[in-house]
Amino acid sequence: MELVIISVAAFLVAILTFFSGFGLGTILTPVFMLFFPVEIAIALTGVVHFFNNIFKLLLVGRKANKAVLLRFGIPAVIAAVLGSWLLINSSDWHPLFSYTAFGKDFEVYPLKFIVAILILIFASMELIPYFSKLQFNKNKLPLGGALSGFFGGLTGNQGALRSAFLIKAGLSKEAFVGTAVVVSTFVDFTRLSLYATKFATSGLTDNLTLVIAATVSGIAGSYLGNKLLKKVTLRFIQVTVALLLMTISLALAAGLL
C-alpha cells in the first residue's frame, strides 16, 4: 500500500512543483515521513530528488552559468557534507523536549523540529508577499551556496534558499534554471554519498523497489507538468499546498508525526 501511496504522491507532487512554487523535496519529504523515520525519509526523498534532477539536467543543464556555478556550487557541496554528516548522526540525539497531552506522551527530536521549522518558514515565504521579493546581492553567492547546501544535506530543503540568492546573479531565465539544476544535482550526489554510509542497509537498499517506483513516477509527473504549463504559479494551488505544509510542520514540531 505504501508503494502505491508514495508513487502516486511523487507523480502528483512533481506536477505540483510546476504550479505551486515548491520544490519536489519540500513536498515529498513529509509524505515519506508518514511511513519512515525522519532521517530515512530524507534519504529516500533524496534519491528520488536526485534522479529527477538528472532528468532535468539532461534538459537544461547545458544552460548553466559556469562562473556562478563555481562561486555558488563549490560552497554548496562543501556545506552539504557537514549537513549530511549531522543527519547521519542524528539518530544519537536525545529528545529536544517531551510532554503529555490527552493521556499520551510525546517526544520531539531535534531533527524533526528543525525540519518542521524549515518547512514552516518556506511555506510562509510562499504566502507572504515580502518574502517573494526577497533577494540577495551577487556578492553573497558563496554564503547562499553554503546555506542552501548545508540545509540540503541536513533536511533536503535547499530550493528556496538557492533561488533567493541566484535570482540576483544577473542570469537569464534559462541560465538560472540550468545553474539551479546543476547545483542541486551536485548537492544531491554529495549528500546521498554520505547517506549511503549509514542508511544503505537500514533504508535505501531495503526499499529499492519503492525508490524506483517513486523515481519513475516523479519523472513522469515532471514531464507532464512541464507539458501542461511551464513555470506558471496558480495562487489557489500555491496557498493550498503552503497551508498543508504548515499543518504538517506544526504536527512534526509537536511530535505528532
JSON list of N, CA and C in Angstrom, two decimals, residues 102-170:
[
{"chain": "A", "resi": 102, "resn": "PHE", "atom": "N", "xyz": [-3.63, 14.63, 26.35]},
{"chain": "A", "resi": 102, "resn": "PHE", "atom": "CA", "xyz": [-4.70, 13.68, 26.06]},
{"chain": "A", "resi": 102, "resn": "PHE", "atom": "C", "xyz": [-4.35, 12.25, 26.50]},
{"chain": "A", "resi": 103, "resn": "GLY", "atom": "N", "xyz": [-3.59, 12.17, 27.59]},
{"chain": "A", "resi": 103, "resn": "GLY", "atom": "CA", "xyz": [-3.24, 10.88, 28.15]},
{"chain": "A", "resi": 103, "resn": "GLY", "atom": "C", "xyz": [-2.11, 10.17, 27.42]},
{"chain": "A", "resi": 104, "resn": "LYS", "atom": "N", "xyz": [-1.43, 10.87, 26.50]},
{"chain": "A", "resi": 104, "resn": "LYS", "atom": "CA", "xyz": [-0.32, 10.27, 25.75]},
{"chain": "A", "resi": 104, "resn": "LYS", "atom": "C", "xyz": [0.95, 11.08, 25.95]},
{"chain": "A", "resi": 105, "resn": "ASP", "atom": "N", "xyz": [2.08, 10.36, 25.86]},
{"chain": "A", "resi": 105, "resn": "ASP", "atom": "CA", "xyz": [3.39, 11.01, 25.97]},
{"chain": "A", "resi": 105, "resn": "ASP", "atom": "C", "xyz": [3.95, 11.28, 24.58]},
{"chain": "A", "resi": 106, "resn": "PHE", "atom": "N", "xyz": [4.46, 12.48, 24.38]},
{"chain": "A", "resi": 106, "resn": "PHE", "atom": "CA", "xyz": [5.03, 12.86, 23.10]},
{"chain": "A", "resi": 106, "resn": "PHE", "atom": "C", "xyz": [6.47, 13.32, 23.28]},
{"chain": "A", "resi": 107, "resn": "GLU", "atom": "N", "xyz": [7.33, 12.92, 22.35]},
{"chain": "A", "resi": 107, "resn": "GLU", "atom": "CA", "xyz": [8.73, 13.34, 22.37]},
{"chain": "A", "resi": 107, "resn": "GLU", "atom": "C", "xyz": [9.04, 14.03, 21.03]},
{"chain": "A", "resi": 108, "resn": "VAL", "atom": "N", "xyz": [9.76, 15.12, 21.10]},
{"chain": "A", "resi": 108, "resn": "VAL", "atom": "CA", "xyz": [10.15, 15.87, 19.90]},
{"chain": "A", "resi": 108, "resn": "VAL", "atom": "C", "xyz": [11.66, 15.85, 19.79]},
{"chain": "A", "resi": 109, "resn": "TYR", "atom": "N", "xyz": [12.17, 15.25, 18.69]},
{"chain": "A", "resi": 109, "resn": "TYR", "atom": "CA", "xyz": [13.60, 15.15, 18.47]},
{"chain": "A", "resi": 109, "resn": "TYR", "atom": "C", "xyz": [14.11, 16.35, 17.68]},
{"chain": "A", "resi": 110, "resn": "PRO", "atom": "N", "xyz": [15.38, 16.72, 17.89]},
{"chain": "A", "resi": 110, "resn": "PRO", "atom": "CA", "xyz": [15.93, 17.92, 17.24]},
{"chain": "A", "resi": 110, "resn": "PRO", "atom": "C", "xyz": [15.76, 17.95, 15.72]},
{"chain": "A", "resi": 111, "resn": "LEU", "atom": "N", "xyz": [16.01, 16.81, 15.04]},
{"chain": "A", "resi": 111, "resn": "LEU", "atom": "CA", "xyz": [15.95, 16.81, 13.58]},
{"chain": "A", "resi": 111, "resn": "LEU", "atom": "C", "xyz": [14.53, 17.08, 13.10]},
{"chain": "A", "resi": 112, "resn": "LYS", "atom": "N", "xyz": [13.54, 16.43, 13.71]},
{"chain": "A", "resi": 112, "resn": "LYS", "atom": "CA", "xyz": [12.16, 16.67, 13.32]},
{"chain": "A", "resi": 112, "resn": "LYS", "atom": "C", "xyz": [11.78, 18.13, 13.55]},
{"chain": "A", "resi": 113, "resn": "PHE", "atom": "N", "xyz": [12.27, 18.68, 14.65]},
{"chain": "A", "resi": 113, "resn": "PHE", "atom": "CA", "xyz": [11.94, 20.07, 14.97]},
{"chain": "A", "resi": 113, "resn": "PHE", "atom": "C", "xyz": [12.56, 21.02, 13.93]},
{"chain": "A", "resi": 114, "resn": "ILE", "atom": "N", "xyz": [13.81, 20.74, 13.53]},
{"chain": "A", "resi": 114, "resn": "ILE", "atom": "CA", "xyz": [14.49, 21.56, 12.52]},
{"chain": "A", "resi": 114, "resn": "ILE", "atom": "C", "xyz": [13.75, 21.49, 11.19]},
{"chain": "A", "resi": 115, "resn": "VAL", "atom": "N", "xyz": [13.40, 20.25, 10.76]},
{"chain": "A", "resi": 115, "resn": "VAL", "atom": "CA", "xyz": [12.66, 20.08, 9.52]},
{"chain": "A", "resi": 115, "resn": "VAL", "atom": "C", "xyz": [11.33, 20.81, 9.58]},
{"chain": "A", "resi": 116, "resn": "ALA", "atom": "N", "xyz": [10.66, 20.72, 10.72]},
{"chain": "A", "resi": 116, "resn": "ALA", "atom": "CA", "xyz": [9.36, 21.38, 10.90]},
{"chain": "A", "resi": 116, "resn": "ALA", "atom": "C", "xyz": [9.50, 22.90, 10.74]},
{"chain": "A", "resi": 117, "resn": "ILE", "atom": "N", "xyz": [10.51, 23.47, 11.38]},
{"chain": "A", "resi": 117, "resn": "ILE", "atom": "CA", "xyz": [10.71, 24.92, 11.31]},
{"chain": "A", "resi": 117, "resn": "ILE", "atom": "C", "xyz": [11.03, 25.36, 9.89]},
{"chain": "A", "resi": 118, "resn": "LEU", "atom": "N", "xyz": [11.89, 24.59, 9.19]},
{"chain": "A", "resi": 118, "resn": "LEU", "atom": "CA", "xyz": [12.25, 24.95, 7.82]},
{"chain": "A", "resi": 118, "resn": "LEU", "atom": "C", "xyz": [11.04, 24.88, 6.89]},
{"chain": "A", "resi": 119, "resn": "ILE", "atom": "N", "xyz": [10.24, 23.81, 7.02]},
{"chain": "A", "resi": 119, "resn": "ILE", "atom": "CA", "xyz": [9.04, 23.70, 6.18]},
{"chain": "A", "resi": 119, "resn": "ILE", "atom": "C", "xyz": [8.10, 24.86, 6.47]},
{"chain": "A", "resi": 120, "resn": "LEU", "atom": "N", "xyz": [7.96, 25.21, 7.75]},
{"chain": "A", "resi": 120, "resn": "LEU", "atom": "CA", "xyz": [7.09, 26.31, 8.13]},
{"chain": "A", "resi": 120, "resn": "LEU", "atom": "C", "xyz": [7.58, 27.64, 7.53]},
{"chain": "A", "resi": 121, "resn": "ILE", "atom": "N", "xyz": [8.89, 27.85, 7.57]},
{"chain": "A", "resi": 121, "resn": "ILE", "atom": "CA", "xyz": [9.47, 29.07, 7.00]},
{"chain": "A", "resi": 121, "resn": "ILE", "atom": "C", "xyz": [9.26, 29.13, 5.49]},
{"chain": "A", "resi": 122, "resn": "PHE", "atom": "N", "xyz": [9.57, 28.01, 4.80]},
{"chain": "A", "resi": 122, "resn": "PHE", "atom": "CA", "xyz": [9.45, 28.00, 3.35]},
{"chain": "A", "resi": 122, "resn": "PHE", "atom": "C", "xyz": [8.00, 28.13, 2.90]},
{"chain": "A", "resi": 123, "resn": "ALA", "atom": "N", "xyz": [7.09, 27.51, 3.66]},
{"chain": "A", "resi": 123, "resn": "ALA", "atom": "CA", "xyz": [5.67, 27.64, 3.33]},
{"chain": "A", "resi": 123, "resn": "ALA", "atom": "C", "xyz": [5.20, 29.08, 3.54]},
{"chain": "A", "resi": 124, "resn": "SER", "atom": "N", "xyz": [5.68, 29.70, 4.61]},
{"chain": "A", "resi": 124, "resn": "SER", "atom": "CA", "xyz": [5.32, 31.10, 4.88]},
{"chain": "A", "resi": 124, "resn": "SER", "atom": "C", "xyz": [5.86, 32.03, 3.81]},
{"chain": "A", "resi": 125, "resn": "MET", "atom": "N", "xyz": [7.04, 31.71, 3.30]},
{"chain": "A", "resi": 125, "resn": "MET", "atom": "CA", "xyz": [7.65, 32.54, 2.25]},
{"chain": "A", "resi": 125, "resn": "MET", "atom": "C", "xyz": [6.80, 32.58, 0.99]},
{"chain": "A", "resi": 126, "resn": "GLU", "atom": "N", "xyz": [6.02, 31.51, 0.77]},
{"chain": "A", "resi": 126, "resn": "GLU", "atom": "CA", "xyz": [5.17, 31.47, -0.41]},
{"chain": "A", "resi": 126, "resn": "GLU", "atom": "C", "xyz": [3.87, 32.24, -0.19]},
{"chain": "A", "resi": 127, "resn": "LEU", "atom": "N", "xyz": [3.53, 32.51, 1.06]},
{"chain": "A", "resi": 127, "resn": "LEU", "atom": "CA", "xyz": [2.26, 33.18, 1.36]},
{"chain": "A", "resi": 127, "resn": "LEU", "atom": "C", "xyz": [2.42, 34.68, 1.61]},
{"chain": "A", "resi": 128, "resn": "ILE", "atom": "N", "xyz": [3.59, 35.09, 2.11]},
{"chain": "A", "resi": 128, "resn": "ILE", "atom": "CA", "xyz": [3.82, 36.49, 2.46]},
{"chain": "A", "resi": 128, "resn": "ILE", "atom": "C", "xyz": [4.52, 37.20, 1.31]},
{"chain": "A", "resi": 129, "resn": "PRO", "atom": "N", "xyz": [3.91, 38.23, 0.74]},
{"chain": "A", "resi": 129, "resn": "PRO", "atom": "CA", "xyz": [4.47, 38.93, -0.42]},
{"chain": "A", "resi": 129, "resn": "PRO", "atom": "C", "xyz": [5.91, 39.42, -0.22]},
{"chain": "A", "resi": 130, "resn": "TYR", "atom": "N", "xyz": [6.23, 39.84, 0.99]},
{"chain": "A", "resi": 130, "resn": "TYR", "atom": "CA", "xyz": [7.58, 40.36, 1.25]},
{"chain": "A", "resi": 130, "resn": "TYR", "atom": "C", "xyz": [8.65, 39.33, 0.89]},
{"chain": "A", "resi": 131, "resn": "PHE", "atom": "N", "xyz": [8.42, 38.07, 1.26]},
{"chain": "A", "resi": 131, "resn": "PHE", "atom": "CA", "xyz": [9.42, 37.04, 1.03]},
{"chain": "A", "resi": 131, "resn": "PHE", "atom": "C", "xyz": [9.56, 36.68, -0.44]},
{"chain": "A", "resi": 132, "resn": "SER", "atom": "N", "xyz": [8.48, 36.83, -1.21]},
{"chain": "A", "resi": 132, "resn": "SER", "atom": "CA", "xyz": [8.56, 36.51, -2.63]},
{"chain": "A", "resi": 132, "resn": "SER", "atom": "C", "xyz": [9.48, 37.49, -3.36]},
{"chain": "A", "resi": 133, "resn": "LYS", "atom": "N", "xyz": [9.72, 38.66, -2.74]},
{"chain": "A", "resi": 133, "resn": "LYS", "atom": "CA", "xyz": [10.59, 39.67, -3.33]},
{"chain": "A", "resi": 133, "resn": "LYS", "atom": "C", "xyz": [11.98, 39.67, -2.70]},
{"chain": "A", "resi": 134, "resn": "LEU", "atom": "N", "xyz": [12.18, 38.77, -1.74]},
{"chain": "A", "resi": 134, "resn": "LEU", "atom": "CA", "xyz": [13.46, 38.73, -1.02]},
{"chain": "A", "resi": 134, "resn": "LEU", "atom": "C", "xyz": [14.58, 38.25, -1.94]},
{"chain": "A", "resi": 135, "resn": "GLN", "atom": "N", "xyz": [15.61, 39.08, -2.08]},
{"chain": "A", "resi": 135, "resn": "GLN", "atom": "CA", "xyz": [16.74, 38.75, -2.94]},
{"chain": "A", "resi": 135, "resn": "GLN", "atom": "C", "xyz": [18.03, 39.20, -2.26]},
{"chain": "A", "resi": 136, "resn": "PHE", "atom": "N", "xyz": [19.14, 38.57, -2.63]},
{"chain": "A", "resi": 136, "resn": "PHE", "atom": "CA", "xyz": [20.42, 38.92, -2.05]},
{"chain": "A", "resi": 136, "resn": "PHE", "atom": "C", "xyz": [21.39, 39.34, -3.14]},
{"chain": "A", "resi": 137, "resn": "ASN", "atom": "N", "xyz": [22.31, 40.23, -2.78]},
{"chain": "A", "resi": 137, "resn": "ASN", "atom": "CA", "xyz": [23.27, 40.72, -3.76]},
{"chain": "A", "resi": 137, "resn": "ASN", "atom": "C", "xyz": [24.17, 39.61, -4.29]},
{"chain": "A", "resi": 138, "resn": "LYS", "atom": "N", "xyz": [24.74, 39.87, -5.46]},
{"chain": "A", "resi": 138, "resn": "LYS", "atom": "CA", "xyz": [25.57, 38.87, -6.14]},
{"chain": "A", "resi": 138, "resn": "LYS", "atom": "C", "xyz": [26.79, 38.48, -5.31]},
{"chain": "A", "resi": 139, "resn": "ASN", "atom": "N", "xyz": [27.30, 39.43, -4.50]},
{"chain": "A", "resi": 139, "resn": "ASN", "atom": "CA", "xyz": [28.49, 39.12, -3.70]},
{"chain": "A", "resi": 139, "resn": "ASN", "atom": "C", "xyz": [28.20, 38.18, -2.54]},
{"chain": "A", "resi": 140, "resn": "LYS", "atom": "N", "xyz": [26.92, 37.85, -2.35]},
{"chain": "A", "resi": 140, "resn": "LYS", "atom": "CA", "xyz": [26.53, 36.90, -1.29]},
{"chain": "A", "resi": 140, "resn": "LYS", "atom": "C", "xyz": [26.39, 35.47, -1.83]},
{"chain": "A", "resi": 141, "resn": "LEU", "atom": "N", "xyz": [26.80, 35.25, -3.06]},
{"chain": "A", "resi": 141, "resn": "LEU", "atom": "CA", "xyz": [26.64, 33.92, -3.67]},
{"chain": "A", "resi": 141, "resn": "LEU", "atom": "C", "xyz": [27.32, 32.81, -2.87]},
{"chain": "A", "resi": 142, "resn": "PRO", "atom": "N", "xyz": [28.58, 32.98, -2.43]},
{"chain": "A", "resi": 142, "resn": "PRO", "atom": "CA", "xyz": [29.20, 31.90, -1.63]},
{"chain": "A", "resi": 142, "resn": "PRO", "atom": "C", "xyz": [28.44, 31.59, -0.35]},
{"chain": "A", "resi": 143, "resn": "LEU", "atom": "N", "xyz": [27.94, 32.65, 0.33]},
{"chain": "A", "resi": 143, "resn": "LEU", "atom": "CA", "xyz": [27.15, 32.45, 1.54]},
{"chain": "A", "resi": 143, "resn": "LEU", "atom": "C", "xyz": [25.86, 31.70, 1.21]},
{"chain": "A", "resi": 144, "resn": "GLY", "atom": "N", "xyz": [25.21, 32.10, 0.13]},
{"chain": "A", "resi": 144, "resn": "GLY", "atom": "CA", "xyz": [23.98, 31.43, -0.28]},
{"chain": "A", "resi": 144, "resn": "GLY", "atom": "C", "xyz": [24.21, 29.97, -0.61]},
{"chain": "A", "resi": 145, "resn": "GLY", "atom": "N", "xyz": [25.32, 29.69, -1.28]},
{"chain": "A", "resi": 145, "resn": "GLY", "atom": "CA", "xyz": [25.65, 28.31, -1.61]},
{"chain": "A", "resi": 145, "resn": "GLY", "atom": "C", "xyz": [25.87, 27.48, -0.35]},
{"chain": "A", "resi": 146, "resn": "ALA", "atom": "N", "xyz": [26.57, 28.07, 0.62]},
{"chain": "A", "resi": 146, "resn": "ALA", "atom": "CA", "xyz": [26.85, 27.35, 1.86]},
{"chain": "A", "resi": 146, "resn": "ALA", "atom": "C", "xyz": [25.56, 27.06, 2.63]},
{"chain": "A", "resi": 147, "resn": "LEU", "atom": "N", "xyz": [24.68, 28.04, 2.71]},
{"chain": "A", "resi": 147, "resn": "LEU", "atom": "CA", "xyz": [23.43, 27.86, 3.45]},
{"chain": "A", "resi": 147, "resn": "LEU", "atom": "C", "xyz": [22.52, 26.83, 2.78]},
{"chain": "A", "resi": 148, "resn": "SER", "atom": "N", "xyz": [22.35, 26.95, 1.47]},
{"chain": "A", "resi": 148, "resn": "SER", "atom": "CA", "xyz": [21.47, 26.01, 0.76]},
{"chain": "A", "resi": 148, "resn": "SER", "atom": "C", "xyz": [22.04, 24.60, 0.78]},
{"chain": "A", "resi": 149, "resn": "GLY", "atom": "N", "xyz": [23.37, 24.48, 0.64]},
{"chain": "A", "resi": 149, "resn": "GLY", "atom": "CA", "xyz": [24.00, 23.17, 0.68]},
{"chain": "A", "resi": 149, "resn": "GLY", "atom": "C", "xyz": [23.90, 22.52, 2.04]},
{"chain": "A", "resi": 150, "resn": "PHE", "atom": "N", "xyz": [24.09, 23.32, 3.10]},
{"chain": "A", "resi": 150, "resn": "PHE", "atom": "CA", "xyz": [24.02, 22.78, 4.46]},
{"chain": "A", "resi": 150, "resn": "PHE", "atom": "C", "xyz": [22.63, 22.25, 4.77]},
{"chain": "A", "resi": 151, "resn": "PHE", "atom": "N", "xyz": [21.61, 23.07, 4.51]},
{"chain": "A", "resi": 151, "resn": "PHE", "atom": "CA", "xyz": [20.25, 22.63, 4.81]},
{"chain": "A", "resi": 151, "resn": "PHE", "atom": "C", "xyz": [19.78, 21.57, 3.83]},
{"chain": "A", "resi": 152, "resn": "GLY", "atom": "N", "xyz": [20.35, 21.55, 2.62]},
{"chain": "A", "resi": 152, "resn": "GLY", "atom": "CA", "xyz": [20.06, 20.47, 1.70]},
{"chain": "A", "resi": 152, "resn": "GLY", "atom": "C", "xyz": [20.56, 19.15, 2.22]},
{"chain": "A", "resi": 153, "resn": "GLY", "atom": "N", "xyz": [21.77, 19.15, 2.78]},
{"chain": "A", "resi": 153, "resn": "GLY", "atom": "CA", "xyz": [22.33, 17.94, 3.34]},
{"chain": "A", "resi": 153, "resn": "GLY", "atom": "C", "xyz": [21.63, 17.48, 4.60]},
{"chain": "A", "resi": 154, "resn": "LEU", "atom": "N", "xyz": [21.23, 18.44, 5.44]},
{"chain": "A", "resi": 154, "resn": "LEU", "atom": "CA", "xyz": [20.62, 18.11, 6.73]},
{"chain": "A", "resi": 154, "resn": "LEU", "atom": "C", "xyz": [19.15, 17.72, 6.60]},
{"chain": "A", "resi": 155, "resn": "THR", "atom": "N", "xyz": [18.40, 18.44, 5.76]},
{"chain": "A", "resi": 155, "resn": "THR", "atom": "CA", "xyz": [16.95, 18.23, 5.71]},
{"chain": "A", "resi": 155, "resn": "THR", "atom": "C", "xyz": [16.40, 17.98, 4.32]},
{"chain": "A", "resi": 156, "resn": "GLY", "atom": "N", "xyz": [17.22, 18.19, 3.28]},
{"chain": "A", "resi": 156, "resn": "GLY", "atom": "CA", "xyz": [16.72, 18.04, 1.92]},
{"chain": "A", "resi": 156, "resn": "GLY", "atom": "C", "xyz": [16.07, 19.29, 1.38]},
{"chain": "A", "resi": 157, "resn": "ASN", "atom": "N", "xyz": [15.90, 20.32, 2.21]},
{"chain": "A", "resi": 157, "resn": "ASN", "atom": "CA", "xyz": [15.29, 21.58, 1.78]},
{"chain": "A", "resi": 157, "resn": "ASN", "atom": "C", "xyz": [16.37, 22.57, 1.38]},
{"chain": "A", "resi": 158, "resn": "GLN", "atom": "N", "xyz": [16.47, 22.85, 0.11]},
{"chain": "A", "resi": 158, "resn": "GLN", "atom": "CA", "xyz": [17.51, 23.75, -0.37]},
{"chain": "A", "resi": 158, "resn": "GLN", "atom": "C", "xyz": [17.02, 24.72, -1.45]},
{"chain": "A", "resi": 159, "resn": "GLY", "atom": "N", "xyz": [15.90, 24.41, -2.09]},
{"chain": "A", "resi": 159, "resn": "GLY", "atom": "CA", "xyz": [15.46, 25.17, -3.25]},
{"chain": "A", "resi": 159, "resn": "GLY", "atom": "C", "xyz": [15.14, 26.63, -2.98]},
{"chain": "A", "resi": 160, "resn": "ALA", "atom": "N", "xyz": [14.43, 26.90, -1.88]},
{"chain": "A", "resi": 160, "resn": "ALA", "atom": "CA", "xyz": [14.02, 28.28, -1.59]},
{"chain": "A", "resi": 160, "resn": "ALA", "atom": "C", "xyz": [15.23, 29.19, -1.36]},
{"chain": "A", "resi": 161, "resn": "LEU", "atom": "N", "xyz": [16.18, 28.71, -0.57]},
{"chain": "A", "resi": 161, "resn": "LEU", "atom": "CA", "xyz": [17.39, 29.50, -0.31]},
{"chain": "A", "resi": 161, "resn": "LEU", "atom": "C", "xyz": [18.20, 29.68, -1.59]},
{"chain": "A", "resi": 162, "resn": "ARG", "atom": "N", "xyz": [18.32, 28.61, -2.36]},
{"chain": "A", "resi": 162, "resn": "ARG", "atom": "CA", "xyz": [19.09, 28.68, -3.61]},
{"chain": "A", "resi": 162, "resn": "ARG", "atom": "C", "xyz": [18.51, 29.73, -4.55]},
{"chain": "A", "resi": 163, "resn": "SER", "atom": "N", "xyz": [17.20, 29.74, -4.70]},
{"chain": "A", "resi": 163, "resn": "SER", "atom": "CA", "xyz": [16.55, 30.69, -5.60]},
{"chain": "A", "resi": 163, "resn": "SER", "atom": "C", "xyz": [16.72, 32.13, -5.12]},
{"chain": "A", "resi": 164, "resn": "ALA", "atom": "N", "xyz": [16.60, 32.35, -3.80]},
{"chain": "A", "resi": 164, "resn": "ALA", "atom": "CA", "xyz": [16.71, 33.70, -3.25]},
{"chain": "A", "resi": 164, "resn": "ALA", "atom": "C", "xyz": [18.07, 34.32, -3.54]},
{"chain": "A", "resi": 165, "resn": "PHE", "atom": "N", "xyz": [19.12, 33.50, -3.57]},
{"chain": "A", "resi": 165, "resn": "PHE", "atom": "CA", "xyz": [20.46, 34.02, -3.83]},
{"chain": "A", "resi": 165, "resn": "PHE", "atom": "C", "xyz": [20.78, 34.07, -5.33]},
{"chain": "A", "resi": 166, "resn": "LEU", "atom": "N", "xyz": [20.33, 33.11, -6.11]},
{"chain": "A", "resi": 166, "resn": "LEU", "atom": "CA", "xyz": [20.66, 33.07, -7.53]},
{"chain": "A", "resi": 166, "resn": "LEU", "atom": "C", "xyz": [19.86, 34.08, -8.35]},
{"chain": "A", "resi": 167, "resn": "ILE", "atom": "N", "xyz": [18.72, 34.52, -7.82]},
{"chain": "A", "resi": 167, "resn": "ILE", "atom": "CA", "xyz": [17.84, 35.40, -8.59]},
{"chain": "A", "resi": 167, "resn": "ILE", "atom": "C", "xyz": [18.50, 36.74, -8.91]},
{"chain": "A", "resi": 168, "resn": "LYS", "atom": "N", "xyz": [19.49, 37.15, -8.09]},
{"chain": "A", "resi": 168, "resn": "LYS", "atom": "CA", "xyz": [20.18, 38.42, -8.31]},
{"chain": "A", "resi": 168, "resn": "LYS", "atom": "C", "xyz": [21.54, 38.24, -8.97]},
{"chain": "A", "resi": 169, "resn": "ALA", "atom": "N", "xyz": [21.79, 37.07, -9.52]},
{"chain": "A", "resi": 169, "resn": "ALA", "atom": "CA", "xyz": [23.10, 36.80, -10.11]},
{"chain": "A", "resi": 169, "resn": "ALA", "atom": "C", "xyz": [23.21, 37.30, -11.55]},
{"chain": "A", "resi": 170, "resn": "GLY", "atom": "N", "xyz": [22.18, 37.97, -12.05]},
{"chain": "A", "resi": 170, "resn": "GLY", "atom": "CA", "xyz": [22.22, 38.51, -13.40]},
{"chain": "A", "resi": 170, "resn": "GLY", "atom": "C", "xyz": [22.12, 37.45, -14.48]}
]
